[in-house]
């Protein structure tokens, strides 16, 4: 158990430093209350724990089995009549416990922590609006996008504001400089200078209004922004909620796909009719060609997967990832036990080093699978996320076979 505890503490600190401290530093630099930052870190901890469990299972099993092998304790146990299967059983039990712990963190505590994190962040935002305007960042809300350039001493340069409310006049505003100023409670007030503005009305698409100004006061209601600034990503949803959302989006995507296929077929049929008329001399060739071109372009455009379908693929990847990462803790144990006994001279140090190497390789395969699953349309999201576990199981089976062959 000591080896597992040490491994868990190590990976927890690694992931904690990678994800939590950067977030805390960003918020503390805006003079947010320290106690609120501590609570934000606590609410974000389940995400760290969910990742720490599988890798702690790997290195812990390697270190424990490596020590047993290097001290000849495995040989003593087998000489006492204890079969290798019984020796391996506690490792399997710990692997299943670590898998269960990772799944609970990922599927239950992570969504709960996200809800509390979002609620507290909105409250901090209302009292510290500077959190919403940082250097070289893009903040998106419903109908509003703010892109900022350099930031120094509270002054942001090269601001771009895209204001496109539903059913309203669309505006594009650029400013040479912008400063957060004291406004009314619940209002984020931007003092802008060197203004260029362009607006148009969707009801009159052919008309644009352009204006310039030396200064401008741009006000945003923090209540409206905070309600929309932190959406829940698929990673932060429970598997049940994410599965229901995937089924709902799948039904909508299927209906859209059928409609797009029908529209593409009609466009191709119209283009074919024009082609046949041109062959029969009923329509001039130049005229038929000019009318066929937009129809074929439309058919080609409808054949490209819609953005909603790509989003659905991302959701499926995250859904299978919720199960593959916790299952990795169990798969790692199957690899770690025979691998550690084959490197009996190294003991715990060798086990820890091998564990880090396998963890890096596993993480690279997982990240690569997610990237390929996002980019390659025909790739199965299931295999993209489960391929690393299959690789670990195959490697574990090979290690068991080698161990049996060498005795």
XYZ file of C-alpha atoms in Angstrom:
407
model
C 0.000 0.000 0.000
C 2.914 2.358 0.667
C 4.031 2.143 -2.964
C 0.522 2.979 -4.168
C 0.253 5.881 -1.706
C 3.599 7.341 -2.795
C 2.687 7.000 -6.475
C -0.710 8.580 -5.924
C 0.817 11.521 -4.052
C 3.392 12.035 -6.809
C 0.908 12.113 -9.687
C -1.560 14.176 -7.685
C 1.080 16.849 -7.138
C 2.114 16.756 -10.810
C -1.418 17.224 -12.131
C -2.241 19.666 -9.349
C 0.692 21.890 -10.283
C -0.174 21.633 -13.966
C -3.843 22.523 -13.702
C -4.520 24.190 -10.366
C -1.619 26.502 -9.649
C -1.790 28.214 -13.036
C -5.470 28.905 -12.514
C -4.909 30.188 -8.994
C -2.059 32.452 -10.126
C -4.223 33.955 -12.862
C -7.035 34.764 -10.439
C -4.782 35.933 -7.611
C -3.041 38.353 -9.978
C -6.410 40.107 -10.339
C -6.626 40.572 -6.541
C -9.423 38.058 -6.053
C -9.997 36.991 -2.406
C -7.546 34.281 -1.340
C -10.232 32.172 0.355
C -12.298 32.159 -2.816
C -9.255 31.025 -4.802
C -8.741 28.173 -2.322
C -12.351 27.115 -2.782
C -11.952 27.214 -6.562
C -8.949 24.915 -6.258
C -10.940 22.515 -4.068
C -13.826 22.438 -6.552
C -11.398 21.678 -9.384
C -9.605 18.913 -7.461
C -11.820 16.014 -8.716
C -10.410 16.532 -12.213
C -6.905 16.036 -10.812
C -7.869 12.981 -8.767
C -9.552 11.323 -11.747
C -6.232 11.419 -13.631
C -4.026 10.567 -10.655
C -5.705 7.225 -9.870
C -4.786 5.310 -13.081
C -1.148 6.393 -13.198
C -0.739 5.801 -9.467
C -2.026 2.276 -10.068
C 0.675 1.734 -12.697
C 3.699 2.984 -10.779
C 2.416 1.637 -7.458
C 2.061 -1.883 -8.847
C 5.474 -1.677 -10.504
C 7.156 -0.484 -7.307
C 5.404 -3.027 -5.069
C 5.981 -6.003 -7.364
C 9.530 -4.844 -8.063
C 10.378 -4.801 -4.354
C 8.854 -8.255 -3.823
C 10.876 -9.586 -6.735
C 14.182 -7.897 -5.834
C 13.992 -9.087 -2.208
C 13.200 -12.648 -3.391
C 9.908 -12.510 -1.491
C 8.043 -13.753 -4.554
C 10.321 -16.793 -4.654
C 9.728 -17.447 -0.947
C 5.948 -17.172 -1.351
C 5.934 -19.563 -4.288
C 8.176 -21.994 -2.387
C 5.614 -21.908 0.435
C 2.959 -23.232 -1.926
C 1.278 -19.909 -2.766
C 0.464 -19.799 -6.453
C 1.344 -16.766 -8.609
C -2.383 -16.243 -9.193
C -2.997 -15.748 -5.455
C -0.026 -13.380 -5.235
C -1.418 -11.404 -8.164
C -4.947 -11.225 -6.694
C -4.306 -8.251 -4.311
C -2.893 -6.270 -7.227
C -6.061 -6.942 -9.240
C -8.251 -5.860 -6.325
C -6.306 -2.621 -5.894
C -6.499 -2.021 -9.647
C -10.280 -2.391 -9.567
C -10.518 -0.077 -6.547
C -8.403 2.553 -8.287
C -10.547 2.209 -11.424
C -13.702 2.664 -9.360
C -12.215 5.678 -7.577
C -11.227 7.304 -10.858
C -14.679 6.701 -12.339
C -16.472 8.152 -9.304
C -14.270 11.245 -9.419
C -14.766 11.644 -13.156
C -18.464 10.856 -13.334
C -19.921 12.145 -10.070
C -17.637 14.570 -8.243
C -16.273 16.315 -11.345
C -19.731 17.542 -12.531
C -20.616 18.552 -8.966
C -17.340 20.433 -8.580
C -17.896 22.131 -11.936
C -21.292 23.449 -10.838
C -19.856 24.884 -7.621
C -16.796 26.203 -9.468
C -18.990 28.052 -11.977
C -21.236 29.492 -9.275
C -18.284 30.780 -7.226
C -16.463 32.099 -10.303
C -19.527 34.117 -11.285
C -19.619 35.642 -7.811
C -15.906 36.523 -8.006
C -16.466 37.975 -11.451
C -19.158 40.281 -10.144
C -16.722 41.707 -7.586
C -13.541 41.524 -9.728
C -14.462 42.305 -13.349
C -10.778 42.454 -14.356
C -10.849 38.662 -14.455
C -12.794 38.834 -17.686
C -10.270 40.956 -19.582
C -6.761 39.534 -19.888
C -3.970 39.982 -22.426
C -4.107 38.146 -25.751
C -7.400 36.431 -25.007
C -10.781 35.972 -26.642
C -13.901 36.009 -24.474
C -17.039 34.665 -26.097
C -20.597 34.950 -24.904
C -23.924 34.602 -26.615
C -23.868 37.206 -29.375
C -20.697 38.898 -28.079
C -16.960 38.344 -28.564
C -14.156 40.490 -27.103
C -10.594 39.964 -28.384
C -7.795 41.766 -26.545
C -4.149 42.471 -27.337
C -1.378 43.521 -24.956
C -2.293 44.433 -21.391
C -0.255 46.580 -19.018
C -1.284 48.336 -15.812
C -4.973 47.763 -16.515
C -4.786 49.200 -20.057
C -5.531 46.807 -22.935
C -4.476 47.662 -26.485
C -5.916 46.599 -29.843
C -9.387 45.631 -28.676
C -11.886 44.026 -31.041
C -15.564 43.750 -30.084
C -18.050 41.753 -32.159
C -21.566 42.509 -30.961
C -24.204 40.418 -32.745
C -27.367 40.070 -30.636
C -30.144 37.877 -31.979
C -32.510 39.885 -34.120
C -30.597 43.118 -33.510
C -28.124 45.330 -35.320
C -24.665 43.791 -35.663
C -21.638 45.881 -34.695
C -17.904 45.536 -35.139
C -15.905 47.869 -32.888
C -12.128 48.284 -32.816
C -10.290 50.395 -30.252
C -6.656 51.357 -29.942
C -6.858 51.222 -26.149
C -9.331 50.128 -23.528
C -9.411 50.611 -19.769
C -11.602 48.975 -17.158
C -13.225 51.797 -15.250
C -15.376 51.982 -12.149
C -18.999 51.645 -13.150
C -22.275 50.929 -11.453
C -22.549 47.709 -9.406
C -22.912 44.702 -11.682
C -21.635 46.584 -14.740
C -18.351 46.011 -16.590
C -17.433 49.424 -18.018
C -14.813 49.784 -20.759
C -13.399 53.210 -21.589
C -12.304 52.954 -25.239
C -10.215 55.360 -27.326
C -9.443 55.618 -31.057
C -12.715 54.016 -32.118
C -13.762 52.553 -35.446
C -17.266 51.109 -35.673
C -19.122 49.311 -38.439
C -22.718 48.129 -38.106
C -25.397 46.627 -40.280
C -29.010 45.530 -39.930
C -29.807 41.902 -40.913
C -33.086 43.153 -42.347
C -31.103 45.387 -44.744
C -27.992 43.324 -45.579
C -26.801 45.625 -48.346
C -26.411 48.680 -46.113
C -23.552 49.402 -43.675
C -22.982 52.246 -41.232
C -19.390 53.306 -40.511
C -18.288 55.766 -37.841
C -15.172 56.950 -36.001
C -14.767 58.478 -32.552
C -11.992 59.541 -30.206
C -13.554 57.893 -27.158
C -16.432 55.646 -26.195
C -17.908 54.073 -23.057
C -18.925 50.436 -23.554
C -20.980 48.885 -20.737
C -21.769 45.208 -20.171
C -24.058 43.702 -17.560
C -22.003 41.260 -15.499
C -25.159 39.360 -14.660
C -25.725 38.533 -18.297
C -22.055 37.729 -18.947
C -21.560 35.538 -15.885
C -24.585 33.450 -16.796
C -22.992 32.595 -20.130
C -19.228 32.782 -19.621
C -18.780 29.319 -18.143
C -20.589 26.608 -20.045
C -20.330 22.956 -19.076
C -18.105 21.029 -21.461
C -18.656 17.328 -22.266
C -15.686 16.437 -20.070
C -17.418 18.010 -17.068
C -20.727 16.179 -17.538
C -21.697 12.834 -16.049
C -21.698 9.855 -18.396
C -25.472 9.573 -18.036
C -26.105 13.210 -18.969
C -23.543 13.101 -21.760
C -25.047 9.896 -23.155
C -28.512 11.476 -23.185
C -27.127 14.584 -24.901
C -25.372 12.430 -27.515
C -28.606 10.548 -28.287
C -30.481 13.826 -28.604
C -27.859 15.332 -30.894
C -27.635 12.104 -32.884
C -31.342 12.233 -33.671
C -31.048 15.865 -34.740
C -27.902 15.125 -36.782
C -29.614 12.203 -38.524
C -32.546 14.411 -39.492
C -30.169 17.106 -40.776
C -28.128 14.554 -42.703
C -31.232 13.191 -44.422
C -32.344 16.701 -45.307
C -28.900 17.662 -46.641
C -28.673 14.456 -48.685
C -32.081 15.135 -50.195
C -31.127 18.707 -51.073
C -27.831 17.521 -52.607
C -29.676 14.893 -54.663
C -32.151 17.489 -55.948
C -29.290 19.828 -56.907
C -27.523 17.041 -58.819
C -30.750 16.081 -60.593
C -31.330 19.684 -61.661
C -27.748 19.887 -62.949
C -28.255 16.641 -64.876
C -31.446 17.984 -66.464
C -29.591 21.083 -67.631
C -26.802 18.901 -69.023
C -29.250 16.723 -70.972
C -31.055 19.779 -72.334
C -27.719 21.179 -73.504
C -26.917 17.872 -75.246
C -30.303 17.883 -76.970
C -29.821 21.492 -78.049
C -32.818 22.736 -76.066
C -30.611 25.048 -73.965
C -27.477 26.942 -75.063
C -24.333 25.302 -73.674
C -23.006 28.513 -72.111
C -26.290 29.141 -70.328
C -26.519 25.534 -69.122
C -22.954 25.672 -67.836
C -23.556 28.908 -65.921
C -26.678 27.426 -64.305
C -25.054 24.074 -63.550
C -22.061 25.546 -61.728
C -23.921 26.865 -58.631
C -25.991 23.669 -58.462
C -22.889 21.468 -58.424
C -21.195 23.747 -55.881
C -24.265 23.486 -53.676
C -24.319 19.687 -53.974
C -20.617 19.549 -53.125
C -21.081 21.832 -50.111
C -23.964 19.730 -48.799
C -21.748 16.644 -48.959
C -19.311 18.136 -46.417
C -20.114 17.094 -42.815
C -21.873 19.850 -40.898
C -20.241 21.463 -37.872
C -22.868 19.800 -35.672
C -21.668 16.367 -36.815
C -18.077 17.211 -35.870
C -19.299 18.388 -32.467
C -21.134 15.098 -32.023
C -17.902 13.219 -32.775
C -16.126 15.228 -30.060
C -18.903 14.373 -27.601
C -18.549 10.671 -28.371
C -14.805 10.830 -27.824
C -15.322 12.408 -24.404
C -17.993 9.816 -23.556
C -15.698 6.855 -24.222
C -12.817 8.676 -22.552
C -14.839 8.782 -19.321
C -14.631 4.982 -19.208
C -11.242 4.362 -20.824
C -9.172 6.420 -18.369
C -10.617 4.767 -15.215
C -10.272 1.344 -16.868
C -6.629 2.176 -17.457
C -5.944 1.666 -13.730
C -6.986 -1.986 -14.023
C -5.140 -2.500 -17.321
C -1.960 -1.008 -15.870
C -1.908 -3.592 -13.067
C -2.044 -6.441 -15.588
C 1.041 -4.992 -17.283
C 2.878 -3.880 -14.150
C 2.996 -7.183 -12.245
C 4.802 -9.362 -14.835
C 6.922 -6.435 -16.022
C 8.218 -5.776 -12.508
C 9.096 -9.427 -11.942
C 11.109 -9.452 -15.168
C 13.213 -6.506 -13.929
C 13.801 -7.918 -10.464
C 17.215 -6.346 -9.895
C 16.029 -2.755 -10.088
C 13.495 -2.881 -7.258
C 11.351 0.159 -6.537
C 13.564 2.630 -8.384
C 13.361 0.672 -11.625
C 9.621 0.221 -11.159
C 9.083 3.937 -10.693
C 11.189 4.779 -13.750
C 9.406 2.236 -15.941
C 6.081 3.527 -14.633
C 6.888 7.078 -15.702
C 7.955 5.868 -19.149
C 4.774 3.829 -19.657
C 2.640 6.711 -18.322
C 4.146 9.134 -20.854
C 3.628 6.626 -23.681
C 0.038 5.963 -22.597
C -0.747 9.676 -22.358
C 0.768 10.290 -25.790
C -1.361 7.502 -27.280
C -4.474 8.855 -25.579
C -3.843 12.401 -26.816
C -3.002 11.112 -30.285
C -6.170 9.026 -30.387
C -8.283 12.024 -29.428
C -6.606 14.187 -32.078
C -7.068 11.570 -34.797
C -10.639 10.943 -33.681
C -11.361 14.650 -34.081
C -9.753 14.933 -37.513
C -10.491 11.597 -39.203
C -14.186 11.299 -39.935
C -14.311 7.516 -40.342
C -12.319 6.692 -37.201
C -14.290 5.011 -34.424
C -14.425 7.172 -31.261
C -14.473 3.986 -29.185
C -11.206 2.644 -30.593
C -9.627 6.098 -30.563
C -10.050 6.201 -26.776
C -9.649 2.507 -25.943
C -6.636 1.729 -28.154
C -4.138 2.655 -25.361
C -5.854 0.232 -22.953
C -5.847 -2.522 -25.567
C -2.144 -1.874 -26.143
C -1.448 -2.120 -22.406
C -3.429 -5.377 -22.125
C -1.601 -6.907 -25.090
C 1.739 -5.828 -23.615
C 0.714 -7.297 -20.258
C -0.237 -10.590 -21.881
C 3.099 -10.686 -23.685
C 4.941 -9.965 -20.426
C 3.082 -12.821 -18.689
C 4.012 -15.143 -21.567
C 7.684 -14.166 -21.355
C 7.673 -14.594 -17.570
C 6.201 -18.082 -17.878
C 8.725 -18.999 -20.575
C 11.736 -17.898 -18.523
C 10.287 -19.342 -15.337
